[in-house]
Amino acid sequence: MRVLYDHRPSHSARSAFADLVLVNGRIYTGDPGLPWCQALAVARGRIVARGERADVEHLIDAQTKVMDLGGRFAMPGLYDMHTHPDLALAPRYAEDLDIGIVDPTPDQVRDAILAYAAKHPDREWIYGQYFVRYTFRQAGLVPGKEWLDTVMPDRPVALLDRMWGTMMVNSEALRRAGITNETPDPANGYLERDPVSGEPTGLLIDGAYALIHAAMPPTPVPVLRAAYRDGVHYQSARGVVSTKYVHVCESRLDALQSLDQTGELTLRVEAAISWQDDIFPVRRRWELLAGERHYYRSARLNANAVKFHFDGTVEPRSSYLMTPWDGGNTTWSGKLNLTPEHLADMIWDMDRQGIRVIAHCTGDGASDTFLDAVEEARRRPGGLGVRHQCAHSTILHGSNLKRFRDLNVTAEFSPVSWYPSKFVSGARSGYGPERLSRAYNIKGVLEAGGVAVIGTDWPVSPLDPWIALETMVTRANPWGEGEGQFGEPISLKQAIDVMTKNGAWSMGIEHEAGSLEVGKSADIIVLDRNLFEVEPQGNIHSTKVDLTFMQGQLVHDRLNENSDAVWHGEAPQLW
Amino acid sequence: MVTKGAAPMPVTVIGGFLGAGKTTLVNHILSGDHGLKVAVLVNDFGAINIDAALITSIEGGLYSLSNGCVCCGLNQGFVEQLEELLAARADIDHIVIEASGVADPARIMDTVRYSRFASRLRADAIVVVVDAAGFDEAIAAAPGLAEAQIGSADLLILNKTDLVGREQLDAWRARWTFPDTRIVETMNALVPFDILFAGEISPRRVASSFVAEPVHEQAVSAIWRSEGTVDLKRLQKVLAGLPTAVFRAKGFLRANDGRCFAVHLVGTRLSFEQLAKALEGLDADNILVLIGFGERPPFESILAQLDGCAEPAAPAAKGTA
């Protein structure tokens, strides 16, 4: 059944007939030369003919599977170019300690730790949540290693407080993390210390967690595998054929490879290795970037990208803007996490190795600096001209719109606030009306000849790509929960291009995927409605995907439980 | 006077649930006669009642008042705003930060204690204002949050006492007073400045520099002095276990390992700030001022315990070698 690894030597004999033929469809190809057809023939994962039924008839033999679409609408599969199923789902499978009481007393915390330790004798660390400080104070106790050592002296314990601002650890955890009186505080946090002796008390604040996380075993590969498996299942069931998992480490790649090898990686994945350790430690970053990443490579998986956070976000006003946040009142315009010089050298270095740089840029100052750095890297010798990616692109400066085309940079947008909602009137309003009016300027990038793509950015916003498709066309609230429109809509045809062909371009595979043309990969989805015949608002986001074909293989079948698809039925409920 | 030199700037965070009286307290500070140049970062600038006649200048969102205070809205990255404030105004004596009603003020103080501020800011106190009449509603509205707020308080202001009876106040205290809680009861959040801000220690005299506010109770103080050095470990224990009638302590100490410290105690928060060298001009090697409030603290027994930490000066070393 799998065609993925059925690699054939160049000179082996091939069948002259199709493996799969779809007939009686209303197939939108995305190819301006032949936008619509009724029939498609697929051989060895690729489209070999299209047109009327008569155009594919000659490719049918006894082995060919012929499917009658019954007049249903079909189109190229979707591209979700920035998302994180692992971050949303791994905690669900990690089985860390969860005390599960709003304000546990120290006795309840102790009992929960002891019960967990007894139940998980093979777990090296006892890690979880949470304690609250006031119940300790109420009991006349001080949270910290001294207390925790009386509970668990020999196994390392790390417990977060409810606000996730403080981590309490015992002496064994400090020992394993190598934390002593001499350990310096990180810039974005501190170790609570005895005021006289300077000895760490076992309370670690904010950025100091990283010292403990670095000493803990990484999230186990089976946990990550289970998380990705759910994500992949959902995406295939919602018609996604290619995605970028932005932020991976060696364990995440192991998990993805494991899915790939068992036939459950039912979409193409470009995985971006984290450039920073701000989400999780990447222990083999430099080995991966130097070449170890190739061991994960298959027709569906590659790790030829890096991801990093260049600026912050709107809520803490850490997006880096070209003008101060507050008009003339203050000089604060946000901040960059790396120097522009670091960025230019890094882009050049990655580009020479064929590695894509995906930069988190929410403010117009961040994307401006990123484009400058790409321009600088392009001037230097030896680059391969990789298509780098500006992630989120929340606020773009008008004069930068054409630079996406000029510099071959993908403008990636995340759909979380494309439409009026409580979120936009609340958090996003921090940008102010003028900036909000040019937020998510997909139309501007497209009109300037650039390539725009979307990423669902789950868990920041839902993993469902159809919300993005609808709101690109309407810029209105799909559920009628907010009045009016927000920003500039684009046409349905443009929006489909953004989510298909443009995605393929941003992965560097536009010559072999992204539209339904002869010679291209048979990544086809069959829907329960014709997108061109429904009122977009309220109807596109609820589209059901009946069938998903990935490289000619049926991977999702919503209606027929007995088919040989990998996944059946409705998409799993993940949130 | 002992010069302030480059001593870190004390920071007070004011917390408490919505409607507890935080803004009233901020207004009290901004208009109060405490003689300090206080910079106040407020959560909701619109709610602050600044008399336009008192504003002497407005620059970059920073309102300067005729009593030396400055005020600005908390409107950007918190770390960066503190950096800007420190850069813009070297002349301020104290920073007060008003937390949002739905925030845990301990999180804000956590940031003040980041290592980047280590030599520049000192966490002085988390002051939490509680609406004596509305605390149960606060707990119902945000389970866990109101408790966390009082749990992070170094000083607790039980406010709006005029709206409830003595019985209800005592019931509140019985339910929510932790073993080490320091409580000031107020109407209109009129907290005595003696309790809110530390005074100066002058070479010859230790005294409050503040004009007493018209409140029910007055602050009382006692001074401990000793020559030679102190056993810091022992002293730390004494200070951490002071009766709750002692609200503040401040002083200078010489440790037996040669280090010198400024000591600050506000309610439950005890910090030892190491000094480059001993301060000159003090009338004793070690000096501690204890400030009580409400019931008179048992100063005699406290002073006796402190005496137990003193290590009298060793006889001058003999030049034998």
PDB file of C-alpha atoms in Angstrom, chain A residues 83-259:
ATOM      1  CA  THR A  83       2.263  24.838  14.052  1.00  0.00           C
ATOM      2  CA  HIS A  84       3.206  22.961  17.248  1.00  0.00           C
ATOM      3  CA  PRO A  85       1.086  19.887  18.090  1.00  0.00           C
ATOM      4  CA  ASP A  86       3.799  18.656  20.464  1.00  0.00           C
ATOM      5  CA  LEU A  87       3.591  21.739  22.683  1.00  0.00           C
ATOM      6  CA  ALA A  88      -0.166  21.399  22.973  1.00  0.00           C
ATOM      7  CA  LEU A  89      -0.371  17.645  23.442  1.00  0.00           C
ATOM      8  CA  ALA A  90       2.810  16.341  25.088  1.00  0.00           C
ATOM      9  CA  PRO A  91       1.748  17.430  28.605  1.00  0.00           C
ATOM     10  CA  ARG A  92      -1.361  15.279  28.124  1.00  0.00           C
ATOM     11  CA  TYR A  93       0.766  12.175  27.688  1.00  0.00           C
ATOM     12  CA  ALA A  94       3.617  12.986  30.017  1.00  0.00           C
ATOM     13  CA  GLU A  95       1.889  11.721  33.173  1.00  0.00           C
ATOM     14  CA  ASP A  96       3.753  14.198  35.321  1.00  0.00           C
ATOM     15  CA  LEU A  97       2.662  14.689  38.895  1.00  0.00           C
ATOM     16  CA  ASP A  98      -0.598  16.632  39.002  1.00  0.00           C
ATOM     17  CA  ILE A  99      -1.774  17.255  42.540  1.00  0.00           C
ATOM     18  CA  GLY A 100      -5.129  18.442  41.248  1.00  0.00           C
ATOM     19  CA  ILE A 101      -6.165  20.600  44.227  1.00  0.00           C
ATOM     20  CA  VAL A 102      -6.732  24.361  43.891  1.00  0.00           C
ATOM     21  CA  ASP A 103      -4.793  25.229  47.032  1.00  0.00           C
ATOM     22  CA  PRO A 104      -3.164  22.102  48.467  1.00  0.00           C
ATOM     23  CA  THR A 105      -1.874  22.204  52.021  1.00  0.00           C
ATOM     24  CA  PRO A 106       1.743  21.157  52.596  1.00  0.00           C
ATOM     25  CA  ASP A 107       0.423  17.834  53.890  1.00  0.00           C
ATOM     26  CA  GLN A 108      -1.522  17.288  50.685  1.00  0.00           C
ATOM     27  CA  VAL A 109       1.526  18.189  48.618  1.00  0.00           C
ATOM     28  CA  ARG A 110       3.613  15.705  50.607  1.00  0.00           C
ATOM     29  CA  ASP A 111       1.025  12.923  50.256  1.00  0.00           C
ATOM     30  CA  ALA A 112       0.736  13.504  46.505  1.00  0.00           C
ATOM     31  CA  ILE A 113       4.523  13.385  46.038  1.00  0.00           C
ATOM     32  CA  LEU A 114       4.830  10.169  48.050  1.00  0.00           C
ATOM     33  CA  ALA A 115       1.919   8.518  46.230  1.00  0.00           C
ATOM     34  CA  TYR A 116       3.335   9.501  42.838  1.00  0.00           C
ATOM     35  CA  ALA A 117       6.806   8.295  43.792  1.00  0.00           C
ATOM     36  CA  ALA A 118       5.402   4.934  44.884  1.00  0.00           C
ATOM     37  CA  LYS A 119       3.387   4.572  41.697  1.00  0.00           C
ATOM     38  CA  HIS A 120       6.305   5.495  39.436  1.00  0.00           C
ATOM     39  CA  PRO A 121       9.335   3.785  40.970  1.00  0.00           C
ATOM     40  CA  ASP A 122      11.177   3.853  37.636  1.00  0.00           C
ATOM     41  CA  ARG A 123      10.814   7.576  37.060  1.00  0.00           C
ATOM     42  CA  GLU A 124      14.066   9.265  37.736  1.00  0.00           C
ATOM     43  CA  TRP A 125      12.560  12.666  38.490  1.00  0.00           C
ATOM     44  CA  ILE A 126       9.346  13.606  40.219  1.00  0.00           C
ATOM     45  CA  TYR A 127       8.167  16.592  38.246  1.00  0.00           C
ATOM     46  CA  GLY A 128       4.840  18.347  38.185  1.00  0.00           C
ATOM     47  CA  GLN A 129       2.477  20.898  39.602  1.00  0.00           C
ATOM     48  CA  TYR A 130       1.540  22.553  41.812  1.00  0.00           C
ATOM     49  CA  PHE A 131       1.939  24.046  45.247  1.00  0.00           C
ATOM     50  CA  VAL A 132       0.800  27.432  46.534  1.00  0.00           C
ATOM     51  CA  ARG A 133       2.862  29.547  48.875  1.00  0.00           C
ATOM     52  CA  TYR A 134       0.124  30.785  51.143  1.00  0.00           C
ATOM     53  CA  THR A 135      -0.794  27.373  52.549  1.00  0.00           C
ATOM     54  CA  PHE A 136       2.822  26.919  53.599  1.00  0.00           C
ATOM     55  CA  ARG A 137       2.746  30.263  55.328  1.00  0.00           C
ATOM     56  CA  GLN A 138      -0.545  29.373  56.928  1.00  0.00           C
ATOM     57  CA  ALA A 139       1.108  26.255  58.330  1.00  0.00           C
ATOM     58  CA  GLY A 140       4.104  28.226  59.543  1.00  0.00           C
ATOM     59  CA  LEU A 141       6.349  26.489  56.998  1.00  0.00           C
ATOM     60  CA  VAL A 142       8.757  27.833  54.402  1.00  0.00           C
ATOM     61  CA  PRO A 143       8.625  26.165  50.984  1.00  0.00           C
ATOM     62  CA  GLY A 144      12.029  25.123  49.715  1.00  0.00           C
ATOM     63  CA  LYS A 145      14.588  22.357  49.762  1.00  0.00           C
ATOM     64  CA  GLU A 146      14.622  22.058  53.533  1.00  0.00           C
ATOM     65  CA  TRP A 147      10.936  21.129  53.625  1.00  0.00           C
ATOM     66  CA  LEU A 148      11.051  19.078  50.438  1.00  0.00           C
ATOM     67  CA  ASP A 149      14.019  17.063  51.706  1.00  0.00           C
ATOM     68  CA  THR A 150      11.879  15.907  54.630  1.00  0.00           C
ATOM     69  CA  VAL A 151       9.376  14.570  52.083  1.00  0.00           C
ATOM     70  CA  MET A 152      11.756  13.089  49.521  1.00  0.00           C
ATOM     71  CA  PRO A 153      15.460  13.154  50.312  1.00  0.00           C
ATOM     72  CA  ASP A 154      16.811  10.737  47.703  1.00  0.00           C
ATOM     73  CA  ARG A 155      14.954  11.268  44.416  1.00  0.00           C
ATOM     74  CA  PRO A 156      15.038  14.626  42.615  1.00  0.00           C
ATOM     75  CA  VAL A 157      11.773  16.551  42.930  1.00  0.00           C
ATOM     76  CA  ALA A 158      10.717  19.713  41.078  1.00  0.00           C
ATOM     77  CA  LEU A 159       7.298  21.213  41.639  1.00  0.00           C
ATOM     78  CA  LEU A 160       5.883  24.369  40.049  1.00  0.00           C
ATOM     79  CA  ASP A 161       3.680  26.806  41.905  1.00  0.00           C
ATOM     80  CA  ARG A 162       0.258  27.635  40.562  1.00  0.00           C
ATOM     81  CA  MET A 163       1.312  30.871  38.883  1.00  0.00           C
ATOM     82  CA  TRP A 164       4.197  29.044  37.194  1.00  0.00           C
ATOM     83  CA  GLY A 165       6.500  31.693  38.582  1.00  0.00           C
ATOM     84  CA  THR A 166       8.324  29.606  41.155  1.00  0.00           C
ATOM     85  CA  MET A 167       9.744  26.121  41.094  1.00  0.00           C
ATOM     86  CA  MET A 168      10.448  24.319  44.371  1.00  0.00           C
ATOM     87  CA  VAL A 169      13.158  21.666  44.237  1.00  0.00           C
ATOM     88  CA  ASN A 170      14.874  19.457  46.777  1.00  0.00           C
ATOM     89  CA  SER A 171      18.592  19.143  47.481  1.00  0.00           C
ATOM     90  CA  GLU A 172      18.956  16.151  45.173  1.00  0.00           C
ATOM     91  CA  ALA A 173      17.504  18.161  42.273  1.00  0.00           C
ATOM     92  CA  LEU A 174      19.927  21.015  43.011  1.00  0.00           C
ATOM     93  CA  ARG A 175      22.799  18.551  43.152  1.00  0.00           C
ATOM     94  CA  ARG A 176      21.917  16.996  39.802  1.00  0.00           C
ATOM     95  CA  ALA A 177      21.566  20.424  38.247  1.00  0.00           C
ATOM     96  CA  GLY A 178      24.964  21.340  39.642  1.00  0.00           C
ATOM     97  CA  ILE A 179      23.514  24.356  41.467  1.00  0.00           C
ATOM     98  CA  THR A 180      25.722  25.662  44.285  1.00  0.00           C
ATOM     99  CA  ASN A 181      26.327  28.926  46.116  1.00  0.00           C
ATOM    100  CA  GLU A 182      28.534  29.936  43.205  1.00  0.00           C
ATOM    101  CA  THR A 183      25.906  29.392  40.487  1.00  0.00           C
ATOM    102  CA  PRO A 184      25.148  32.799  38.946  1.00  0.00           C
ATOM    103  CA  ASP A 185      21.549  33.918  38.469  1.00  0.00           C
ATOM    104  CA  PRO A 186      20.212  33.970  34.920  1.00  0.00           C
ATOM    105  CA  ALA A 187      19.302  37.429  33.593  1.00  0.00           C
ATOM    106  CA  ASN A 188      15.587  36.658  33.485  1.00  0.00           C
ATOM    107  CA  GLY A 189      15.154  35.127  36.911  1.00  0.00           C
ATOM    108  CA  TYR A 190      17.024  34.201  40.056  1.00  0.00           C
ATOM    109  CA  LEU A 191      17.741  31.544  42.608  1.00  0.00           C
ATOM    110  CA  GLU A 192      16.271  32.387  45.969  1.00  0.00           C
ATOM    111  CA  ARG A 193      19.176  32.336  48.434  1.00  0.00           C
ATOM    112  CA  ASP A 194      19.738  32.538  52.132  1.00  0.00           C
ATOM    113  CA  PRO A 195      20.473  36.247  52.635  1.00  0.00           C
ATOM    114  CA  VAL A 196      23.543  35.596  54.770  1.00  0.00           C
ATOM    115  CA  SER A 197      25.161  32.447  53.413  1.00  0.00           C
ATOM    116  CA  GLY A 198      24.102  32.831  49.778  1.00  0.00           C
ATOM    117  CA  GLU A 199      23.042  29.184  49.735  1.00  0.00           C
ATOM    118  CA  PRO A 200      20.189  28.410  47.297  1.00  0.00           C
ATOM    119  CA  THR A 201      16.994  27.672  49.202  1.00  0.00           C
ATOM    120  CA  GLY A 202      15.457  25.441  46.545  1.00  0.00           C
ATOM    121  CA  LEU A 203      13.106  28.083  45.142  1.00  0.00           C
ATOM    122  CA  LEU A 204      13.855  29.034  41.551  1.00  0.00           C
ATOM    123  CA  ILE A 205      12.156  32.002  39.948  1.00  0.00           C
ATOM    124  CA  ASP A 206      11.214  32.378  36.256  1.00  0.00           C
ATOM    125  CA  GLY A 207      14.246  31.915  33.995  1.00  0.00           C
ATOM    126  CA  ALA A 208      16.061  29.921  36.690  1.00  0.00           C
ATOM    127  CA  TYR A 209      13.844  26.933  35.836  1.00  0.00           C
ATOM    128  CA  ALA A 210      16.015  26.323  32.831  1.00  0.00           C
ATOM    129  CA  LEU A 211      18.830  25.165  35.145  1.00  0.00           C
ATOM    130  CA  ILE A 212      16.599  22.342  36.403  1.00  0.00           C
ATOM    131  CA  HIS A 213      15.059  21.541  33.017  1.00  0.00           C
ATOM    132  CA  ALA A 214      18.538  21.164  31.593  1.00  0.00           C
ATOM    133  CA  ALA A 215      19.320  18.492  34.193  1.00  0.00           C
ATOM    134  CA  MET A 216      16.074  16.589  33.717  1.00  0.00           C
ATOM    135  CA  PRO A 217      15.661  13.828  31.197  1.00  0.00           C
ATOM    136  CA  PRO A 218      14.058  15.295  28.054  1.00  0.00           C
ATOM    137  CA  THR A 219      10.374  14.657  27.356  1.00  0.00           C
ATOM    138  CA  PRO A 220      10.378  10.946  26.503  1.00  0.00           C
ATOM    139  CA  VAL A 221      10.166  10.099  22.806  1.00  0.00           C
ATOM    140  CA  PRO A 222       7.019   7.917  23.275  1.00  0.00           C
ATOM    141  CA  VAL A 223       5.237  10.909  24.824  1.00  0.00           C
ATOM    142  CA  LEU A 224       6.239  13.132  21.917  1.00  0.00           C
ATOM    143  CA  ARG A 225       5.309  10.410  19.454  1.00  0.00           C
ATOM    144  CA  ALA A 226       1.811  10.120  20.941  1.00  0.00           C
ATOM    145  CA  ALA A 227       1.410  13.897  20.790  1.00  0.00           C
ATOM    146  CA  TYR A 228       2.539  14.173  17.158  1.00  0.00           C
ATOM    147  CA  ARG A 229       0.422  11.166  16.201  1.00  0.00           C
ATOM    148  CA  ASP A 230      -2.739  12.948  17.407  1.00  0.00           C
ATOM    149  CA  GLY A 231      -1.697  16.113  15.621  1.00  0.00           C
ATOM    150  CA  VAL A 232      -0.943  14.309  12.364  1.00  0.00           C
ATOM    151  CA  HIS A 233      -4.230  12.395  12.584  1.00  0.00           C
ATOM    152  CA  TYR A 234      -6.155  15.638  13.050  1.00  0.00           C
ATOM    153  CA  GLN A 235      -4.337  17.405  10.245  1.00  0.00           C
ATOM    154  CA  SER A 236      -4.865  14.576   7.746  1.00  0.00           C
ATOM    155  CA  ALA A 237      -8.538  14.429   8.713  1.00  0.00           C
ATOM    156  CA  ARG A 238      -8.767  18.168   8.025  1.00  0.00           C
ATOM    157  CA  GLY A 239      -7.083  17.901   4.648  1.00  0.00           C
ATOM    158  CA  VAL A 240      -3.556  19.042   5.464  1.00  0.00           C
ATOM    159  CA  VAL A 241      -0.920  17.353   3.296  1.00  0.00           C
ATOM    160  CA  SER A 242       2.156  19.390   4.253  1.00  0.00           C
ATOM    161  CA  THR A 243       3.108  21.145   7.451  1.00  0.00           C
ATOM    162  CA  LYS A 244       5.990  22.785   9.254  1.00  0.00           C
ATOM    163  CA  TYR A 245       6.551  21.772  12.855  1.00  0.00           C
ATOM    164  CA  VAL A 246       8.309  24.808  14.051  1.00  0.00           C
ATOM    165  CA  HIS A 247      10.599  24.096  17.042  1.00  0.00           C
ATOM    166  CA  VAL A 248      12.053  20.613  17.260  1.00  0.00           C
ATOM    167  CA  CYS A 249      14.930  18.952  19.052  1.00  0.00           C
ATOM    168  CA  GLU A 250      16.572  15.528  18.616  1.00  0.00           C
ATOM    169  CA  SER A 251      13.837  13.795  20.658  1.00  0.00           C
ATOM    170  CA  ARG A 252      11.099  15.380  18.579  1.00  0.00           C
ATOM    171  CA  LEU A 253      12.812  14.266  15.408  1.00  0.00           C
ATOM    172  CA  ASP A 254      13.098  10.753  16.845  1.00  0.00           C
ATOM    173  CA  ALA A 255       9.361  10.800  17.523  1.00  0.00           C
ATOM    174  CA  LEU A 256       8.540  12.020  14.014  1.00  0.00           C
ATOM    175  CA  GLN A 257      10.856   9.455  12.469  1.00  0.00           C
ATOM    176  CA  SER A 258       9.172   6.726  14.475  1.00  0.00           C
ATOM    177  CA  LEU A 259       5.782   7.773  13.061  1.00  0.00           C
TER     178      LEU A 259
END
